Short mmCIF file of C-alpha atoms in Angstrom, two decimals:
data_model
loop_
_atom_site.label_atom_id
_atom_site.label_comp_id
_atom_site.label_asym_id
_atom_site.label_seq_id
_atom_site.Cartn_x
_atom_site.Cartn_y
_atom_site.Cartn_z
CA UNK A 1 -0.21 161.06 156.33
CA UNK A 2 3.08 158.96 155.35
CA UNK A 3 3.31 155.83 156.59
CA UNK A 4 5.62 154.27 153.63
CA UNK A 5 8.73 152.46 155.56
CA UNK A 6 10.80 154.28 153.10
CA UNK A 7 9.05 157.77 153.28
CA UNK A 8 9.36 157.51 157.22
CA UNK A 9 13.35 157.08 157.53
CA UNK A 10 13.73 160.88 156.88
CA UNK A 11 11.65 161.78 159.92
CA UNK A 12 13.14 159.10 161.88
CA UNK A 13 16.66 159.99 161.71
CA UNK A 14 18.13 162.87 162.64
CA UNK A 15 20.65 165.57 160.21
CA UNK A 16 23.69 163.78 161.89
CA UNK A 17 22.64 160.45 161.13
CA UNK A 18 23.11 159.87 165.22
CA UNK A 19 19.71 159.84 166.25
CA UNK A 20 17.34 156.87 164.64
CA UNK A 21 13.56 156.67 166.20
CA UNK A 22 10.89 153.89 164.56
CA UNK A 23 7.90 156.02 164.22
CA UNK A 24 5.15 154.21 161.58
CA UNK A 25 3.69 157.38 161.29
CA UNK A 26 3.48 161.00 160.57
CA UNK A 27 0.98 163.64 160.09
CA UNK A 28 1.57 166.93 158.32
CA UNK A 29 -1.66 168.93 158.99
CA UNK A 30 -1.83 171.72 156.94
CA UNK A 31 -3.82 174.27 159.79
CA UNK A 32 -3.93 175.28 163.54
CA UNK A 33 -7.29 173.74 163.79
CA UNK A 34 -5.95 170.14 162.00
CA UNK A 35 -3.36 169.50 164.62
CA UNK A 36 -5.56 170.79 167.52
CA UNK A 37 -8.04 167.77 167.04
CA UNK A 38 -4.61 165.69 166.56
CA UNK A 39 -3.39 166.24 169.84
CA UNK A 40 -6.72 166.42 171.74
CA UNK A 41 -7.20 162.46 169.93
CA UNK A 42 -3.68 161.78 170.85
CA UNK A 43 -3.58 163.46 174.94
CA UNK A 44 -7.13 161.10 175.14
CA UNK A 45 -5.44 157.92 173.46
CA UNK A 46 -2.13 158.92 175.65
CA UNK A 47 -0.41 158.74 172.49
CA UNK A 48 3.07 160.02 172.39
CA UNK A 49 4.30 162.88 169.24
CA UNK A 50 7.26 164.35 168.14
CA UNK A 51 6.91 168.02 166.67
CA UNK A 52 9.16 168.59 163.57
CA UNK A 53 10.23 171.14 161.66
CA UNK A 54 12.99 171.10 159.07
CA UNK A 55 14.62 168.58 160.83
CA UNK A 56 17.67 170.58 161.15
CA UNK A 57 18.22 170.14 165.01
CA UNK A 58 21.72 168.76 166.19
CA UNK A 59 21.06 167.42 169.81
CA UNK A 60 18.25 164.81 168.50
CA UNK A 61 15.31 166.99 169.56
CA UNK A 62 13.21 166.67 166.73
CA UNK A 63 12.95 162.74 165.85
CA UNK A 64 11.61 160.31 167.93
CA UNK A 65 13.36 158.26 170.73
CA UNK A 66 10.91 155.47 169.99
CA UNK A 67 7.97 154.93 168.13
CA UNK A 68 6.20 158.22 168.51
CA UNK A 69 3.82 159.92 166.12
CA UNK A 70 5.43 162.72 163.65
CA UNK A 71 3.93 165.47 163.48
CA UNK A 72 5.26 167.73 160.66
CA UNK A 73 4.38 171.24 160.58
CA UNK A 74 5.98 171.33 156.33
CA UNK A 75 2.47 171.51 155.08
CA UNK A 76 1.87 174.72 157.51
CA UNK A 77 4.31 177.43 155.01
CA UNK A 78 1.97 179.86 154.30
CA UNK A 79 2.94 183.84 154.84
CA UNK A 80 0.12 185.21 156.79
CA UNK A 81 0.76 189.44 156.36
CA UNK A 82 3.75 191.73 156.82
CA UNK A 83 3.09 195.00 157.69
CA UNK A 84 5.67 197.55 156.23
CA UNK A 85 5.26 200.43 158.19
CA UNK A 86 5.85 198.53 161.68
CA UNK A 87 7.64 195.97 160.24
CA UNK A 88 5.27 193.16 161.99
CA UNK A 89 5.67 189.96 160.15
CA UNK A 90 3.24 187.06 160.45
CA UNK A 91 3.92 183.56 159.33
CA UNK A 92 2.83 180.02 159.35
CA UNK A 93 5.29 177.54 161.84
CA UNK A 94 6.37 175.47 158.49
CA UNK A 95 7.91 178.58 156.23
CA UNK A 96 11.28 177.87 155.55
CA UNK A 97 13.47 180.83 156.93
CA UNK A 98 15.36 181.22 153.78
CA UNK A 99 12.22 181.78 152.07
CA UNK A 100 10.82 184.55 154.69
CA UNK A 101 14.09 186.55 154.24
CA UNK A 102 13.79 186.38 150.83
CA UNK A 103 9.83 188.02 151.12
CA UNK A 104 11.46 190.23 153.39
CA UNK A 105 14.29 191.13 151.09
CA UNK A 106 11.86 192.23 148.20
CA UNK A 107 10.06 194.61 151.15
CA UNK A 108 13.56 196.13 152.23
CA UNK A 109 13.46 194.44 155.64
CA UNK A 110 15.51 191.23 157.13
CA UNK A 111 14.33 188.58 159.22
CA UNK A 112 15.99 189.15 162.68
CA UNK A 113 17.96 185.47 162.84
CA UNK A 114 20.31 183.88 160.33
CA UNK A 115 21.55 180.39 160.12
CA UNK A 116 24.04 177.79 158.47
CA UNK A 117 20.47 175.96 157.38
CA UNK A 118 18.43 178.61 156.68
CA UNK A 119 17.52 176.49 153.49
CA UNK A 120 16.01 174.07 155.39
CA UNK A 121 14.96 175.04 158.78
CA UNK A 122 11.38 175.97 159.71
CA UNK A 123 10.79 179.77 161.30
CA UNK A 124 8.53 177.51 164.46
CA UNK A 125 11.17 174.96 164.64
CA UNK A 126 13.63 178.42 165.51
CA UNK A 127 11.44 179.65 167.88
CA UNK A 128 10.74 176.30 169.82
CA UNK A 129 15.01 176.26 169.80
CA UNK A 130 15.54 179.83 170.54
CA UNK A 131 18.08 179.40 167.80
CA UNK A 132 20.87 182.24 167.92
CA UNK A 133 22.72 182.57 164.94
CA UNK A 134 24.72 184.78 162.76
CA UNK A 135 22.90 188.22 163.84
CA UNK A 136 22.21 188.12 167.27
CA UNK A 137 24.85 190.74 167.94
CA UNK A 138 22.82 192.85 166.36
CA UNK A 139 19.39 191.88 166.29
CA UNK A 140 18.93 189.93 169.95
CA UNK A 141 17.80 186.70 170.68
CA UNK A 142 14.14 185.78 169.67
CA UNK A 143 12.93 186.12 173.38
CA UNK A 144 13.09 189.87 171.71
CA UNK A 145 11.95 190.03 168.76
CA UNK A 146 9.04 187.81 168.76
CA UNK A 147 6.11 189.52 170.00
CA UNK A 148 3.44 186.86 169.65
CA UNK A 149 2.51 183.30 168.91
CA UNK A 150 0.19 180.85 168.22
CA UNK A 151 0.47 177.84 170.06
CA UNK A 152 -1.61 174.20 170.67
CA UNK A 153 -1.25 172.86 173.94
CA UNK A 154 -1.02 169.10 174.49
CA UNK A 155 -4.89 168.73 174.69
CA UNK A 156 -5.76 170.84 171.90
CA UNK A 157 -6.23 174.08 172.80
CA UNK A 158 -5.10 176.82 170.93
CA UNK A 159 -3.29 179.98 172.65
CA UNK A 160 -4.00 182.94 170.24
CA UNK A 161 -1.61 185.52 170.83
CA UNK A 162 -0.50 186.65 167.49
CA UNK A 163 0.08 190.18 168.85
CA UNK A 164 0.98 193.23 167.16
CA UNK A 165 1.84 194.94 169.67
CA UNK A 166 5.69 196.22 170.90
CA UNK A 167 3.67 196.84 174.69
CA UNK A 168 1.64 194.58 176.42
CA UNK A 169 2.04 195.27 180.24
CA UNK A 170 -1.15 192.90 181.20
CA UNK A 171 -0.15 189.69 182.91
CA UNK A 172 3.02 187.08 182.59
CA UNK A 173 4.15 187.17 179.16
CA UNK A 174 2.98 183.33 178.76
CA UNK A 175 4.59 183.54 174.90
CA UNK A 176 8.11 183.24 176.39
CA UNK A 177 7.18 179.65 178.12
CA UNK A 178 7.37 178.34 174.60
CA UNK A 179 10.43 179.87 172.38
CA UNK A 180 12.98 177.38 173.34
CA UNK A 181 10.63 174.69 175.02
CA UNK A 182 11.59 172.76 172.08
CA UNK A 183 8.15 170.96 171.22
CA UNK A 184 7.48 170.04 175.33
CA UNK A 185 4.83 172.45 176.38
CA UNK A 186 3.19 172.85 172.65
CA UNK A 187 3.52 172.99 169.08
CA UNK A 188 4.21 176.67 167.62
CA UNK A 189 1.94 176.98 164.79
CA UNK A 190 1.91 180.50 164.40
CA UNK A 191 4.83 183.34 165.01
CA UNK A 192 4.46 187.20 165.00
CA UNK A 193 7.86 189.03 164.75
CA UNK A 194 9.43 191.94 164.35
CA UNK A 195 11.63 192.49 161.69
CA UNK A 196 13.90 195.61 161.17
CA UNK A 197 14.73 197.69 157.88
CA UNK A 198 17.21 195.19 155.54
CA UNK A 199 20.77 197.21 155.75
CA UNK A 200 21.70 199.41 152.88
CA UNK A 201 25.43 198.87 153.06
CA UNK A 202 26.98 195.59 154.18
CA UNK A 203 30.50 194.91 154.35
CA UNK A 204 33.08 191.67 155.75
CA UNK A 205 36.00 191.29 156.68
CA UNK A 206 38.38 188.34 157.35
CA UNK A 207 41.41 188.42 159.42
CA UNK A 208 44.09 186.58 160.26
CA UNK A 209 45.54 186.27 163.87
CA UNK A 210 48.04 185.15 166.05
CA UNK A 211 46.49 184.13 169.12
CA UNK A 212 42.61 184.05 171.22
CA UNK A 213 44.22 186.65 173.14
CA UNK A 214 44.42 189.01 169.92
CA UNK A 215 40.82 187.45 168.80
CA UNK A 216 39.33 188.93 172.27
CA UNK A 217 41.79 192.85 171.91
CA UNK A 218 40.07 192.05 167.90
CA UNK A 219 36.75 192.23 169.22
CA UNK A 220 37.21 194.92 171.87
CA UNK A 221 38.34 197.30 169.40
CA UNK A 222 35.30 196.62 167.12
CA UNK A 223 32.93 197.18 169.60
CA UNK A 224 34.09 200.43 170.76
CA UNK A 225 35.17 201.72 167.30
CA UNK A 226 32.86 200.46 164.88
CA UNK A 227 29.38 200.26 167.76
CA UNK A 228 25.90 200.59 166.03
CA UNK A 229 27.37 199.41 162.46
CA UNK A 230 29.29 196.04 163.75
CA UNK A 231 26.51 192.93 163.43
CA UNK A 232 28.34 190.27 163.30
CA UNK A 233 32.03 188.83 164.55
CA UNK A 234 32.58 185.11 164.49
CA UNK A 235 36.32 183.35 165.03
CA UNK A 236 37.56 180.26 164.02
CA UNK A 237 40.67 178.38 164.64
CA UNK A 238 43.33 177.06 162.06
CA UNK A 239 42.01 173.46 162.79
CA UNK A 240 38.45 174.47 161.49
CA UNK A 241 39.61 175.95 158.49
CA UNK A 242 41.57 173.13 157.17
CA UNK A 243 38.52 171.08 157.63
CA UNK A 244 36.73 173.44 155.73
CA UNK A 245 39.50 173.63 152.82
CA UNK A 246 38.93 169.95 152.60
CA UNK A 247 35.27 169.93 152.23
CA UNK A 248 34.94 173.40 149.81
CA UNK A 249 37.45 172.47 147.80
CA UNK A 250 37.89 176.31 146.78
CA UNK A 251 41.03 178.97 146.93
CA UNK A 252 40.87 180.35 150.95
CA UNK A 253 40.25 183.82 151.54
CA UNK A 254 43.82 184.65 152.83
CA UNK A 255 45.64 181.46 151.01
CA UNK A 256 49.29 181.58 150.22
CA UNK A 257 51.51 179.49 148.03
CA UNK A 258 53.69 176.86 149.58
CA UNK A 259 57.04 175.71 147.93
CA UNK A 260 55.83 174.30 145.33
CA UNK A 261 53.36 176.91 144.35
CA UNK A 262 49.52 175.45 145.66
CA UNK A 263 47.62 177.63 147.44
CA UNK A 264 47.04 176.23 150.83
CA UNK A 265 45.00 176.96 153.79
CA UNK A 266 47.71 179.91 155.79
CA UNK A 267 48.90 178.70 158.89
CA UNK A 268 47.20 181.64 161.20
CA UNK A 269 46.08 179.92 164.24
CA UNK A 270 43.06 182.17 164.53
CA UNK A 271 40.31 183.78 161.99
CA UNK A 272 37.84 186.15 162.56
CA UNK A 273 34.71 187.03 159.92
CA UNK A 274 33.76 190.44 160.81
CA UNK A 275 30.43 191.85 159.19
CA UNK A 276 29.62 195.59 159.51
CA UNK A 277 26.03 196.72 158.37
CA UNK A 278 24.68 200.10 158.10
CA UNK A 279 22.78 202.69 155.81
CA UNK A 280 25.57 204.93 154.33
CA UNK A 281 28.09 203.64 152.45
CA UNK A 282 30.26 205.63 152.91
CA UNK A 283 30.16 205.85 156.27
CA UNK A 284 30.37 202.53 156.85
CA UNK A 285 33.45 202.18 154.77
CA UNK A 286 35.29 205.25 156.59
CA UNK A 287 34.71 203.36 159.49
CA UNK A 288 35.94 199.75 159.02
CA UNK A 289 38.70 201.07 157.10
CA UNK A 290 39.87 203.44 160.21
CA UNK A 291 39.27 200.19 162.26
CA UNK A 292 41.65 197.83 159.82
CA UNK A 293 44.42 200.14 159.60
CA UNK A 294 44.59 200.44 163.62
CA UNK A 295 43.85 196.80 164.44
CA UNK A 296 46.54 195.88 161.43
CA UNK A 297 48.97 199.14 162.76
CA UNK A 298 49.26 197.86 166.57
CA UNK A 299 49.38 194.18 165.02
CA UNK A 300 46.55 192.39 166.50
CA UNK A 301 45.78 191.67 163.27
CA UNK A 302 48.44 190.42 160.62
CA UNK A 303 46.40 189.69 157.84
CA UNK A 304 43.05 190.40 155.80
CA UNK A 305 40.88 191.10 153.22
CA UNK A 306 37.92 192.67 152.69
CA UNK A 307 34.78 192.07 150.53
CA UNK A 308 34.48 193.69 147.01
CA UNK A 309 31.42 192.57 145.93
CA UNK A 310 27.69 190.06 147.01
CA UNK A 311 29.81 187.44 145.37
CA UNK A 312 32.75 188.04 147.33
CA UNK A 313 30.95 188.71 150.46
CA UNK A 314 28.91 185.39 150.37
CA UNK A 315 32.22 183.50 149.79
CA UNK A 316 33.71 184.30 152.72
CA UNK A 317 30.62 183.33 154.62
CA UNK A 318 30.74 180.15 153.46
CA UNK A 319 34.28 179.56 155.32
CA UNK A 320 32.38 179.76 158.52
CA UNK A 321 28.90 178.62 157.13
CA UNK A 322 30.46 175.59 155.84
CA UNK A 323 32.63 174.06 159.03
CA UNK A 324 29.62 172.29 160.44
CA UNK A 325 29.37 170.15 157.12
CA UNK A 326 32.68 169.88 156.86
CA UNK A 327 33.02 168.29 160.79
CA UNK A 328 30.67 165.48 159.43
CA UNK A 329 33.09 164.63 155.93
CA UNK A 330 35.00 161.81 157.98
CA UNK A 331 32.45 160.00 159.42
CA UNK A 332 30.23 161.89 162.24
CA UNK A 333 30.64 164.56 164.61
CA UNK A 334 30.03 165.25 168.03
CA UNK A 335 28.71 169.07 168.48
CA UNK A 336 28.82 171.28 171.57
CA UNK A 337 27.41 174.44 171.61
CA UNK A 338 28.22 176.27 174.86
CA UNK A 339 27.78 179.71 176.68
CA UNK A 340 31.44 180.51 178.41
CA UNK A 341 33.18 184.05 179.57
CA UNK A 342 35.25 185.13 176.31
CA UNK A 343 38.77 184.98 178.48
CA UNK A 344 38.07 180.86 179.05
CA UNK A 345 36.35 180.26 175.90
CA UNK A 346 38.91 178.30 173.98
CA UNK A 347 40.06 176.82 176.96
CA UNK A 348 37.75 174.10 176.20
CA UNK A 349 38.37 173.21 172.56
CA UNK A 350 42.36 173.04 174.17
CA UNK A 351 41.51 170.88 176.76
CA UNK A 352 39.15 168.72 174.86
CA UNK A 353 42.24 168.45 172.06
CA UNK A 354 44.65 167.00 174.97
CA UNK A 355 42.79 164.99 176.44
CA UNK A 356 41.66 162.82 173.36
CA UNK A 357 45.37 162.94 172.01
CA UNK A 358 46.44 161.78 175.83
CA UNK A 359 44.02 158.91 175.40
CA UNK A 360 45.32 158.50 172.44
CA UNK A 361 41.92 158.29 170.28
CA UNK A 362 42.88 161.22 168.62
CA UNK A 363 44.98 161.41 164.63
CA UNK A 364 44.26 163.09 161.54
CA UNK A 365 47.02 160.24 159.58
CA UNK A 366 46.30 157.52 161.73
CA UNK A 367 42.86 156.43 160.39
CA UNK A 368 42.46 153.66 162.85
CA UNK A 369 41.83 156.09 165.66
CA UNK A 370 38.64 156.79 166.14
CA UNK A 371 38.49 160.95 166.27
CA UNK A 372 39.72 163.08 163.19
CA UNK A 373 40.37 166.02 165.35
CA UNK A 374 38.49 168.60 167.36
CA UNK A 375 38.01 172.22 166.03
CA UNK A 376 36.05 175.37 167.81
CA UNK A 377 34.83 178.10 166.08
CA UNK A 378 31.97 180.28 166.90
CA UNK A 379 29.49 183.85 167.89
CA UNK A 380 32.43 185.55 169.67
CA UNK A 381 29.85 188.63 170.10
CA UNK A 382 27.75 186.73 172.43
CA UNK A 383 30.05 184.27 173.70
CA UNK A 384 28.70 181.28 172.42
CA UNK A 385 31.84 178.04 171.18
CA UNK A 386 31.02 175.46 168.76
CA UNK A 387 33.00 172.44 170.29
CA UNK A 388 32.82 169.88 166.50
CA UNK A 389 34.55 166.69 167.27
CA UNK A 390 35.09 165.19 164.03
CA UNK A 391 34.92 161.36 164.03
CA UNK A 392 35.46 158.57 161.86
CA UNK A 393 32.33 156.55 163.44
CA UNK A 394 30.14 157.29 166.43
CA UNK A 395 32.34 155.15 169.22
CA UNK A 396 31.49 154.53 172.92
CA UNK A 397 34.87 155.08 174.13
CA UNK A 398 34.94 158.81 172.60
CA UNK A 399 31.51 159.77 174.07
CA UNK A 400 32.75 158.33 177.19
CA UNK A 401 36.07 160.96 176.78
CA UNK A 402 33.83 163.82 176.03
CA UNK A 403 30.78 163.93 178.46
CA UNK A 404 30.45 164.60 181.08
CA UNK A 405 34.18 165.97 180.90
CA UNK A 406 32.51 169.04 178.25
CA UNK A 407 29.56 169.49 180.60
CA UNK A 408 32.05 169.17 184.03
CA UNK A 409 34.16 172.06 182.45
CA UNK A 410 31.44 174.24 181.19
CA UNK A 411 29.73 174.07 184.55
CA UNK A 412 33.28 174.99 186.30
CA UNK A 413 33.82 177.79 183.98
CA UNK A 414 30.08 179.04 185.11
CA UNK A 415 29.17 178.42 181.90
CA UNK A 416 26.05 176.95 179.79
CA UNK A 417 25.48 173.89 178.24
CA UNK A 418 23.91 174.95 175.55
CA UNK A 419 23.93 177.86 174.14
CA UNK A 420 21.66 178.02 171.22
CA UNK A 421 21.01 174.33 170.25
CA UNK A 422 19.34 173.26 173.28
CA UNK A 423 18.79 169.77 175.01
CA UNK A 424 16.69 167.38 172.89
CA UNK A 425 17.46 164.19 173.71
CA UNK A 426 21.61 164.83 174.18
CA UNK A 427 22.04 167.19 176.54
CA UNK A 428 18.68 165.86 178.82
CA UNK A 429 20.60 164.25 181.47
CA UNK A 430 22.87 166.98 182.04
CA UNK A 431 20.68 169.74 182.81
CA UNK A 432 21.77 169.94 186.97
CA UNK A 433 25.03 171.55 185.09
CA UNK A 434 23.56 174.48 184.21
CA UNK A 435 20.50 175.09 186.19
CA UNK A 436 19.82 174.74 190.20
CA UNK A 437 17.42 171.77 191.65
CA UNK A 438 14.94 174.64 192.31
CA UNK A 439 15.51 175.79 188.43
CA UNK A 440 14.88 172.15 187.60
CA UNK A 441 11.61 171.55 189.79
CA UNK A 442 9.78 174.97 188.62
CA UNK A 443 10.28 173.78 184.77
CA UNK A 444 9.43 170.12 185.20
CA UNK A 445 6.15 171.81 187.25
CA UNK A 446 5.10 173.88 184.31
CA UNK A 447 5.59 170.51 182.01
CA UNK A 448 3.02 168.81 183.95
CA UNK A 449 1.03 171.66 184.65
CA UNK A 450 0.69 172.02 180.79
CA UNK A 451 1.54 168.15 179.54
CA UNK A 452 0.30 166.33 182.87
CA UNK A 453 0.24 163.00 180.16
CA UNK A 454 3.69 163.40 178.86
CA UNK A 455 2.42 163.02 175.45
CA UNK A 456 4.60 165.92 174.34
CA UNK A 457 8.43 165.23 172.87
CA UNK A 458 9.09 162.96 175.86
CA UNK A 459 12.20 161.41 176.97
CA UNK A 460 13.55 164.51 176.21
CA UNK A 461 14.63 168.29 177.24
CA UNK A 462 13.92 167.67 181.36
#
């Protein structure tokens, strides 16, 4: 139980520093049966809580709006069993998902997601987000590869379904109510999922391109020439990668030497981090060089380099890993993470860019304007944009520039608002722009079907 004023301001606030709540308390249980009496106490008292993770969400989703209770599933890290010959991994809500790929690593299998806060993020905090990440190319979203959970409802009951099983044909699979409820329908205490063999041979590229038109032929020609071995293929623009420069410090992957001999960030207007994965070596190396040498040859791609080594390889991860942090160096950030067809993708980061610069809130040398500049960058395999609007301070005026004008364009585009993040307490409001009035009734049903006191994560998601 913390309920030291200082102790409390790093469940309060949120990674951004944009959400603040006053909770006075929080309550890290350390089993399923601890926080079932918790919230059977609290749904009696009518006592609002906030399930948290690692506190690693970016749409305020995991800190309170108010003064709800905390409750922290940290103390809840323990790995339950992994089963090698199915691959069937159980674990506690609070393990860190850096530390379950690492178990997994030493067993010769990967866990099926991978994010920029891996470090810190909880594997039940992922699977109340649905969070995407770096693999779902290859591995699917968790609605997938989670085959059970373990859940407490908002009076205390526990739902056991820590299956093991690939098939179960009996009844509505009630598991998928809760990966990406985000806390509102219960808290995930327990997750069962499957997690494939850990690839032999891994291998990256980065590229340098000339336009999103050549990003999108880029992609095409990976799908259909490099297929089972391509898991990942994420693009950024120039803007992102002179944010990153700034914040890394380090040479970049394809830097050149200006006229006075510095390595600077090239001037490509488009990047791509392409990751192949396999089980041969050889094979795999055949094939991405036969790729590179006809993307390079027809000149959708002018320039690149490939990993020689793990040290190499994580390297130019971090030039993608690290543009979130980087967005935040100024100031703040404003983040949207959006679904869109590939063709109108970076529409939006282009349209965003002129209008802030036609309202003139927009300079990266006047420091009196309000917004550093807007970069996109993002899972080009499954169509997801990372809209980061880098900001000198969190300003009325910009939010009023950017939503619902984001949300208005996203929904025009037949689009979704978010993507992988979700709708904490951000995107709430703005639901209708992805989802029908019928859509909207059946989920707020099920929330008071399963919540009918509202005690769970309120003022938030619907």
């Amino acid at each position: 139980m913390i309920t030291d004023t200082n102790d409390l301001i790093a469940f309060n606030q949120d990674w951004m520093k944009k959400y603040t709540g006053q909770s006075q308390l929080v309550l890290k249980p350390k089993t399923t049966e601890q926080v079932s009496k918790i919230l059977a106490y609290c749904n009696e008292k009518k006592l609002a809580v906030v399930p948290q993770g690692g506190n690693t969400g970016l749409v305020g989703g995991s800190v309170p709006v108010f003064d709800e209770i905390v409750i922290s599933t940290a103390s809840m890290n323990n790995i339950r069993s992994f089963d090698e010959s199915s691959g069937i991994f159980k674990v506690d809500a609070g393990v860190i998902l850096e530390a379950a790929d690492t178990f997994l690593a030493e067993k010769g299998h990967i866990f099926p997601l991978d994010l920029g806060a891996k470090g810190s993020c909880f594997v039940g905090g992922n699977v109340a987000t649905n969070a995407g990440g770096l693999r779902l190319l290859r591995y699917g979203s968790l609605h997938g590869s989670v085959l059970g959970l373990e859940v407490v409802l908002a009076d205390g009951t526990v739902m056991d379904s820590m299956h093991s099983l690939r098939k179960d044909n009996t009844g509505y699979d009630l598991k998928q109510l809760f990966i990406g409820s985000e806390g509102s329908l219960g808290i995930i205490t327990g997750v069962s999922i499957l997690c494939p063999a850990r690839p032999k041979s891994v291998n990256i590229a980065f590229l340098g391109l000339e336009s999103y038109e050549k990003v999108q032929k880029c992609f095409q020609t990976a799908r259909s020439d490099l297929c089972e071995i391509l898991s990942a293929f994420e693009f950024m623009d120039r803007d992102s990668q002179q944010l990153a420069a700034k914040s890394l410090k380090t040479t970049h992957p394809l830097c050149q030497e200006d006229e006075t001999g510095v390595d600077s960030v090239p001037e490509y207007p488009f990047y791509v981090l392409l990751e192949t994965s396999g089980s041969t070596k050889e094979h795999d190396d055949e094939k991405l060089e036969n790729f590179l040498e006809k993307v390079m040859g027809d000149e959708t791609v002018v320039d690149g380099t490939v990993s020689q080594d793990e040290t190499q390889l994580r390297t130019l991860w971090t030039w993608r890993e690290g543009i979130a942090e980087a967005s935040q160096q100024f100031g703040g950030v404003y983040k949207y993470d959006v679904s869109l067809p590939l063709d109108s993708m970076y529409s939006l980061v282009e349209a965003v860019q002129e209008r802030l610069k036609k309202l003139n809130l927009s300079s990266t040398e006047d420091e009196s304007k309000p917004v550093y500049e807007a970069v996109g960058y993002g899972h080009i395999g499954d169509g997801n944009l990372h809209l980061n609007v880098a900001v000198r301070e969190y300003n009325k005026e910009v939010e009023k520039a950017l939503e619902p004008f984001v949300y208005e364009f996203v929904s025009k585009h037949h689009g979704s608002i978010s993507a992988e993040h979700g709708l904490g307490f951000q995107k709430k409001n703005y639901i209708g722009y992805s989802k029908s009035k019928v859509e909207i009734r059946m989920i707020k049903d099920i929330k008071n079907h399963y919540d009918p006191n509202g005690i769970l994560n309120p003022y938030k998601y619907i």
